[in-house]
Short mmCIF file of C-alpha atoms and ligand atoms in Angstrom, two decimals:
data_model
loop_
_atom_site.label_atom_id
_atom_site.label_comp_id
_atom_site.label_asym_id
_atom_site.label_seq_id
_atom_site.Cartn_x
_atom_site.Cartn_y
_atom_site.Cartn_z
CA UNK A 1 139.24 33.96 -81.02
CA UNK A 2 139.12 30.85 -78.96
CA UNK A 3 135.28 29.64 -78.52
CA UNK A 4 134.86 27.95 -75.57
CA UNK A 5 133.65 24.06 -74.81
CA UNK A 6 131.08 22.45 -72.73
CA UNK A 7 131.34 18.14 -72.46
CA UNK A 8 128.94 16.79 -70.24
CA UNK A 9 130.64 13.41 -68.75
CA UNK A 10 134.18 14.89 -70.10
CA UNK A 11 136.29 13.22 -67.20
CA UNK A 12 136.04 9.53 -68.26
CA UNK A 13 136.11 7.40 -71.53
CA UNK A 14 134.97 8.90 -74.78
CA UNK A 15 133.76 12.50 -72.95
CA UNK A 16 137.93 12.67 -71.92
CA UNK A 17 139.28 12.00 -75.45
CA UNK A 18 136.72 14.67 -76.65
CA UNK A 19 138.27 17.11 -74.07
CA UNK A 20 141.17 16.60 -74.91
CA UNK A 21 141.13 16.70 -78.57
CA UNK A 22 139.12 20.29 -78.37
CA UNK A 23 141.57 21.58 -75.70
CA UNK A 24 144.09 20.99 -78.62
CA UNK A 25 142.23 22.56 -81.23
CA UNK A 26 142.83 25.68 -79.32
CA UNK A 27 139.46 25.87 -77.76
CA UNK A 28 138.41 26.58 -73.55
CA UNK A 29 137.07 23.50 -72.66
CA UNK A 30 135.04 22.95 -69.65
CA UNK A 31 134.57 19.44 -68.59
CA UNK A 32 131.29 17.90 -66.77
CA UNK A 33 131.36 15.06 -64.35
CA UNK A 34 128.75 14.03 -62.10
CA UNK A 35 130.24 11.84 -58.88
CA UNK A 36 133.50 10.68 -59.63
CA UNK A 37 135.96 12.88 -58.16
CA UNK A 38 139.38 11.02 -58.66
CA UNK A 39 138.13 10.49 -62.25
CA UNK A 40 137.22 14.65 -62.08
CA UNK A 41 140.73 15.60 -60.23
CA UNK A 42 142.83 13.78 -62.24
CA UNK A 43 141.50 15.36 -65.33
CA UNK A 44 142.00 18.27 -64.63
CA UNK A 45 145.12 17.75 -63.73
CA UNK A 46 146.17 16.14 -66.72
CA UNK A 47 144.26 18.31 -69.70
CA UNK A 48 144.41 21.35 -67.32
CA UNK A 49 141.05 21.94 -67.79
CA UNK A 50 137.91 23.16 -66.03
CA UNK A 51 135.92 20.55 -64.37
CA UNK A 52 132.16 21.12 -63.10
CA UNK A 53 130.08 19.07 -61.26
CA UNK A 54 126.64 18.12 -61.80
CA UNK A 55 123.68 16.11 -62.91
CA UNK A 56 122.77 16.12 -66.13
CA UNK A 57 119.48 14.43 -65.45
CA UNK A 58 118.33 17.82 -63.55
CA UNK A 59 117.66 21.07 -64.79
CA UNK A 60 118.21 23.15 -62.10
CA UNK A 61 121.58 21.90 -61.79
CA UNK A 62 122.36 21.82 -65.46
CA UNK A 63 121.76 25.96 -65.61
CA UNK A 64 124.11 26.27 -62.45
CA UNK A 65 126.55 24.43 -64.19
CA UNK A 66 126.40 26.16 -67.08
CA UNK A 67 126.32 29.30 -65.41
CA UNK A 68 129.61 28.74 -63.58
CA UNK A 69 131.46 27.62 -67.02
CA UNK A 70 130.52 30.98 -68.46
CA UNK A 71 131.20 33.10 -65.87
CA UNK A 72 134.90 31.20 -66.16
CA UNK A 73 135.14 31.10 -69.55
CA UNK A 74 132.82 32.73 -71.60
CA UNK A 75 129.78 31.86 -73.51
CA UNK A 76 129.39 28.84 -74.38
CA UNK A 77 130.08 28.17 -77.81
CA UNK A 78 130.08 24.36 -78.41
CA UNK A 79 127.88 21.47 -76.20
CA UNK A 80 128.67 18.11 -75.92
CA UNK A 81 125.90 16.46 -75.02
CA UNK A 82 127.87 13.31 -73.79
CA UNK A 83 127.23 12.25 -70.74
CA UNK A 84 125.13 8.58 -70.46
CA UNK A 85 124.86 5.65 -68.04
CA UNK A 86 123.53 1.86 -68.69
CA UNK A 87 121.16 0.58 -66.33
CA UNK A 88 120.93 -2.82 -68.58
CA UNK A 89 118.62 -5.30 -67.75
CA UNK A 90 115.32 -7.31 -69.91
CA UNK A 91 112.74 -5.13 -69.96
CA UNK A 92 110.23 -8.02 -68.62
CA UNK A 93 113.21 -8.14 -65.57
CA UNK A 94 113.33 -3.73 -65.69
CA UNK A 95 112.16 -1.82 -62.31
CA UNK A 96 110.64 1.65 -62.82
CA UNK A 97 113.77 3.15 -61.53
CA UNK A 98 116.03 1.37 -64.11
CA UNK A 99 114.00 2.94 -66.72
CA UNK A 100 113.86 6.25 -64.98
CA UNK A 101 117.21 6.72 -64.40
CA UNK A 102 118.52 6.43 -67.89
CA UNK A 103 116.08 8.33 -69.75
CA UNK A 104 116.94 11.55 -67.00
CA UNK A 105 120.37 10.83 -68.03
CA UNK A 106 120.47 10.24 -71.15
CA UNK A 107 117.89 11.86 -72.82
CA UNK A 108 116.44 14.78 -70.59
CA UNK A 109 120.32 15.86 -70.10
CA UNK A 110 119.75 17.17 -73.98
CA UNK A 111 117.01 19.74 -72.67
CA UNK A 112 118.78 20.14 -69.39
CA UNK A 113 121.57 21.37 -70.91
CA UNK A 114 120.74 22.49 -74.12
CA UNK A 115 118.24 24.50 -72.95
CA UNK A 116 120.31 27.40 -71.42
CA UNK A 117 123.09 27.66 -74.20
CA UNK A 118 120.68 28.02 -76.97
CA UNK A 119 119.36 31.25 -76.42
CA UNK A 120 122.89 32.49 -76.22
CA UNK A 121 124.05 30.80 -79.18
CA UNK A 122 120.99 32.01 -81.30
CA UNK A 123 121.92 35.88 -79.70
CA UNK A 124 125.61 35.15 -81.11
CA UNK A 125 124.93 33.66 -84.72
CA UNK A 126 127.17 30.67 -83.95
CA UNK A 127 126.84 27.49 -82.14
CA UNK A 128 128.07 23.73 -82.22
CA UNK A 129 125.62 21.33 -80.43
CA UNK A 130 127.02 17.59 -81.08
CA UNK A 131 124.93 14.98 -79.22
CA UNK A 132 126.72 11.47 -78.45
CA UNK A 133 123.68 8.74 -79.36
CA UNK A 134 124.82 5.26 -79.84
CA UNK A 135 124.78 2.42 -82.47
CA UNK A 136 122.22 1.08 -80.08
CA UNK A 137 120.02 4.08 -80.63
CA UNK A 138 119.65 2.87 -84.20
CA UNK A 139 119.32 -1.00 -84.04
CA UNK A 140 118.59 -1.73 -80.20
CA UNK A 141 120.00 -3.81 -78.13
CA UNK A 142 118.83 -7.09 -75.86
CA UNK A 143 118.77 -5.08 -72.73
CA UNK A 144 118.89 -1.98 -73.59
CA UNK A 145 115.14 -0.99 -74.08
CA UNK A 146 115.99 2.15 -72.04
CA UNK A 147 119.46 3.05 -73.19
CA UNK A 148 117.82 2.49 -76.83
CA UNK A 149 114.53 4.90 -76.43
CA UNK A 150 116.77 7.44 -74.81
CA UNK A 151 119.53 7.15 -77.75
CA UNK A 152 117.01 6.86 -80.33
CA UNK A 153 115.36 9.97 -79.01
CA UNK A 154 118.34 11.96 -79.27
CA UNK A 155 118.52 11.30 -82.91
CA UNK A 156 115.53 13.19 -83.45
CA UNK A 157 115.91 15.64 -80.90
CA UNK A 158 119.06 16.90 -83.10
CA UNK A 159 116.87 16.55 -86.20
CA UNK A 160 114.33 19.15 -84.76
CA UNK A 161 116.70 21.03 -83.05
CA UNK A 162 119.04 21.36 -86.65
CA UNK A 163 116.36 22.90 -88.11
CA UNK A 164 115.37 25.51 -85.62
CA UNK A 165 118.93 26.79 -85.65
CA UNK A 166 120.14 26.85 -89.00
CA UNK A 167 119.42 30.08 -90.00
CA UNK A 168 121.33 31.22 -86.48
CA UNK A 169 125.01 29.85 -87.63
CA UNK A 170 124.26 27.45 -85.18
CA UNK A 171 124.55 23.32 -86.38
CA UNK A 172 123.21 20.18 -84.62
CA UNK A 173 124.84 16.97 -85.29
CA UNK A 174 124.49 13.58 -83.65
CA UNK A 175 127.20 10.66 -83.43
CA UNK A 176 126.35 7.14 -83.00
CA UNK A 177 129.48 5.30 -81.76
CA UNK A 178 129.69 1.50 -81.52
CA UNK A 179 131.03 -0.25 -78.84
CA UNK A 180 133.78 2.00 -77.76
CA UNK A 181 137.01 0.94 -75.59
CA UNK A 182 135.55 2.47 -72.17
CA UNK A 183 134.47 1.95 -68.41
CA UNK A 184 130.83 1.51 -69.82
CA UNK A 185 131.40 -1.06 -72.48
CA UNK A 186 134.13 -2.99 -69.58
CA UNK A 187 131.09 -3.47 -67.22
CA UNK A 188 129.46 -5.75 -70.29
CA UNK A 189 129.53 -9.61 -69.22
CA UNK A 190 132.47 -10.84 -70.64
CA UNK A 191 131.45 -13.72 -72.65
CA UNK A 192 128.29 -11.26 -73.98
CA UNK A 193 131.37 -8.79 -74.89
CA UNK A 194 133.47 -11.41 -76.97
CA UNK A 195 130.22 -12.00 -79.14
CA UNK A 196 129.81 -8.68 -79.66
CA UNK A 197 133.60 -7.73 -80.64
CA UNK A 198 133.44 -11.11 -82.82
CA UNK A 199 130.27 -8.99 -84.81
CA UNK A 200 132.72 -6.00 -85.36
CA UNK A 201 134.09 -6.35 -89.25
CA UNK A 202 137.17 -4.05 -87.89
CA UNK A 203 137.72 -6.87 -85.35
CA UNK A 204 138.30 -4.17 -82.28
CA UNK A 205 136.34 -2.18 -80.12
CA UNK A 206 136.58 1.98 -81.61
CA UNK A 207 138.70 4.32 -79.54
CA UNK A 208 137.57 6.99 -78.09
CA UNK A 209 139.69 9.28 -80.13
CA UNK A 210 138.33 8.01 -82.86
CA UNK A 211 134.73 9.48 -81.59
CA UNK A 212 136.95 12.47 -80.96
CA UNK A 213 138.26 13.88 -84.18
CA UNK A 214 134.30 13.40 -85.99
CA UNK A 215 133.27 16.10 -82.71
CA UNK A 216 136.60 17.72 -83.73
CA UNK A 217 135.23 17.71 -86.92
CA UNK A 218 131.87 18.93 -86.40
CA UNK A 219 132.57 21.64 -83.70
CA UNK A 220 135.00 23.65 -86.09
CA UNK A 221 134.69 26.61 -88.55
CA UNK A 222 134.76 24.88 -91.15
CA UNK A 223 131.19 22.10 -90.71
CA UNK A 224 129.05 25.01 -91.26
CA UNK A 225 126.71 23.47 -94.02
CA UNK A 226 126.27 20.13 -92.19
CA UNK A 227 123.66 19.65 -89.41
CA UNK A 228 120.89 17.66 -88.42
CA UNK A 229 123.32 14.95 -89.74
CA UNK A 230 123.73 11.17 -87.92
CA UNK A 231 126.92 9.99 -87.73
CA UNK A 232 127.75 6.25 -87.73
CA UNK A 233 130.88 5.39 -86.17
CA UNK A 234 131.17 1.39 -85.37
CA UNK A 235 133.50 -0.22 -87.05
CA UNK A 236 131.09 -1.73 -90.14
CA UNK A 237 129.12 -3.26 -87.07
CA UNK A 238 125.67 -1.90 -88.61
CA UNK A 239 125.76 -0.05 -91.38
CA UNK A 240 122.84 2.83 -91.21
CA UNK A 241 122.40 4.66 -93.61
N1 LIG B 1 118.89 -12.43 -77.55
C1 LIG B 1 117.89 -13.17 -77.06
N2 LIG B 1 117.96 -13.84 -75.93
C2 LIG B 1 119.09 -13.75 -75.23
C3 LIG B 1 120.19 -12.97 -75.65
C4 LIG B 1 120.05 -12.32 -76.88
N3 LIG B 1 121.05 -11.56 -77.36
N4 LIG B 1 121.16 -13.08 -74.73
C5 LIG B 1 120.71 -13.88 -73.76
N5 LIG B 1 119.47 -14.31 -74.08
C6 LIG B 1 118.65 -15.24 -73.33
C7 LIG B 1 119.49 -16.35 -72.73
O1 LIG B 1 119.68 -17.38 -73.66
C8 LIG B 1 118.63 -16.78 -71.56
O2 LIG B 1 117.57 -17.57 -72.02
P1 LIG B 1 117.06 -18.83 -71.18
O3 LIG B 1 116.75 -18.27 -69.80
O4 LIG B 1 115.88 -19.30 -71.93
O5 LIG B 1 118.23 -19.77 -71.18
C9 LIG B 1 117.99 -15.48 -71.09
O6 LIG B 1 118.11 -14.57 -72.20
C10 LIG B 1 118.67 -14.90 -69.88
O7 LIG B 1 120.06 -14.72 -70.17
P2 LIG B 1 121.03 -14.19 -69.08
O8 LIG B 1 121.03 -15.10 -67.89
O9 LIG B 1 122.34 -13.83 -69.70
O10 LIG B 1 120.26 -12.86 -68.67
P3 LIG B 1 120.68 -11.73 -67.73
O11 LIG B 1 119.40 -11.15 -67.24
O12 LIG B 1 121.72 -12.12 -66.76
O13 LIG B 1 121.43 -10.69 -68.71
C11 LIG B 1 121.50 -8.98 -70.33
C12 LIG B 1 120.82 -10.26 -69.89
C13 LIG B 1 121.32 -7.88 -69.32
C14 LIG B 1 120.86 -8.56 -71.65
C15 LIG B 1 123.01 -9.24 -70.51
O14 LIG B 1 123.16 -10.22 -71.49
C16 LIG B 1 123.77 -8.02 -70.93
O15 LIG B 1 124.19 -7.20 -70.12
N6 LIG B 1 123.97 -7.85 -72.24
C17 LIG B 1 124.76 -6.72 -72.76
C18 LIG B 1 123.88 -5.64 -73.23
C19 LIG B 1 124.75 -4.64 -73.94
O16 LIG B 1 125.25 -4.85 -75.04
N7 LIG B 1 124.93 -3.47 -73.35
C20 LIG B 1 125.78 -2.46 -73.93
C21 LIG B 1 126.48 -1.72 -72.84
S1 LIG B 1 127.74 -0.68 -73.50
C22 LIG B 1 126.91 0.59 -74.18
O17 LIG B 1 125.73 0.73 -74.04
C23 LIG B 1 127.71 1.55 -74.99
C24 LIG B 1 127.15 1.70 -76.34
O18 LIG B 1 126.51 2.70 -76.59
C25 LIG B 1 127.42 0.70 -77.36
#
């Protein structure tokens, strides 16, 4: 049987290594995007895969979205709660919108889409939900107040969520991936970058297969007894435990 795949921001950066890597597991993968269409086209091209648009920051559009992968593909078996934006800036320098705008994205997105899988998954006694956080979740960041509430909350919205579900078959895991070799971590300052990548024991930025194979990992038959789990994947750069 060949459960199908839902990755929210699946076109670009650590969402398209994800795609890819369940696509080869032998899974139906459906990938999300939300306004880059070159990004979206050549995708799905490339992985031949499905490719929805939408905004993850908005609920109504989330169930549409999720309504038009299932009708395509089937129930949806496995979400990637992936998608996420930076809007970085000092908090004492931070509009309304700034703040706003990430915490839709980032951190509503994991009831906007959650929400209309779960019921389905709990109906089915199976379901993978793997939420993308970020090292910055866990030790914050210099401007990154909002990217770090909305990561941090999505550590405990898997905690909660794990338990809810486990007697259902259905596991809820979170990754937190250091800085990662992507569009998002490119639009850093430069010289703000270096330092960082000089703080990295591994001396590299990850890959994003390397965030890849843990959701690989985590969305198969075989990660049954783990959920509510955090996953720390940064190259030594802070060692949670
Ligand atoms: N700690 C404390 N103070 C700092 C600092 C730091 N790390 N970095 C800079 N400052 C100070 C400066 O020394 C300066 O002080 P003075 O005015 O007294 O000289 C002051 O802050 C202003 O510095 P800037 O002119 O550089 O400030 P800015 O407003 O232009 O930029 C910033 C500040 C937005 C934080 C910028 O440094 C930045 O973008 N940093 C990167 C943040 C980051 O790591 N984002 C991650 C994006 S990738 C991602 O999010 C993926 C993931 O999950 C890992």
């Amino acid at each position: 049987m060949s459960r199908v795949a839902f990755v929210t921001g699946g076109t670009r950066g650590i969402g398209k290594a994800i795609v890819e890597r369940l696509k080869a597991d032998g899974m139906k993968v459906a990938a999300g995007y939300s306004g880059n269409e070159e990004a979206a086209a050549a995708t799905a091209k490339e992985l031949d895969v499905m490719v929805v648009k939408g905004n993850v920051g908005n609920f109504e559009d989330c169930a549409r979205a999720v309504k038009e992968v299932e009708d395509a593909l089937g129930p949806i078996d496995v979400l990637v709660n992936n998608a996420g934006i930076t809007r970085d800036g000092f908090f004492h320098k931070m509009t309304y919108e700034q703040w706003g705008e990430v915490i839709r994205v980032n951190m509503d997105s994991a009831f906007n889409m959650t929400r209309p899988v779960i019921e389905g998954m709990r109906e089915r006694n199976w379901g993978r939900v793997i939420n993308i956080s970020s090292i910055n979740g866990q030790k914050g960041q210099v401007g990154q107040t909002n990217y770090s509430a909305a990561k941090a909350g999505l550590i405990g919205f898997t905690k909660a969520l794990a338990l809810e579900n486990a007697k259902k078959g259905i596991t809820v895991n979170v990754i937190c991936p250091g800085y990662i070799d992507t569009d998002m971590v490119a639009g850093v300052p430069e010289n703000v970058l270096a330092g960082i990548v000089a703080g990295i024991p591994v001396g590299r930025l990850g890959k994003g297969e390397e965030i890849a194979d843990m959701v690989s990992y985590l969305a198969g038959e075989r990660a049954g007894f783990v959920t509510g789990a955090t996953f720390t994947l940064n190259g030594g750069q802070y060692l949670a435990s």
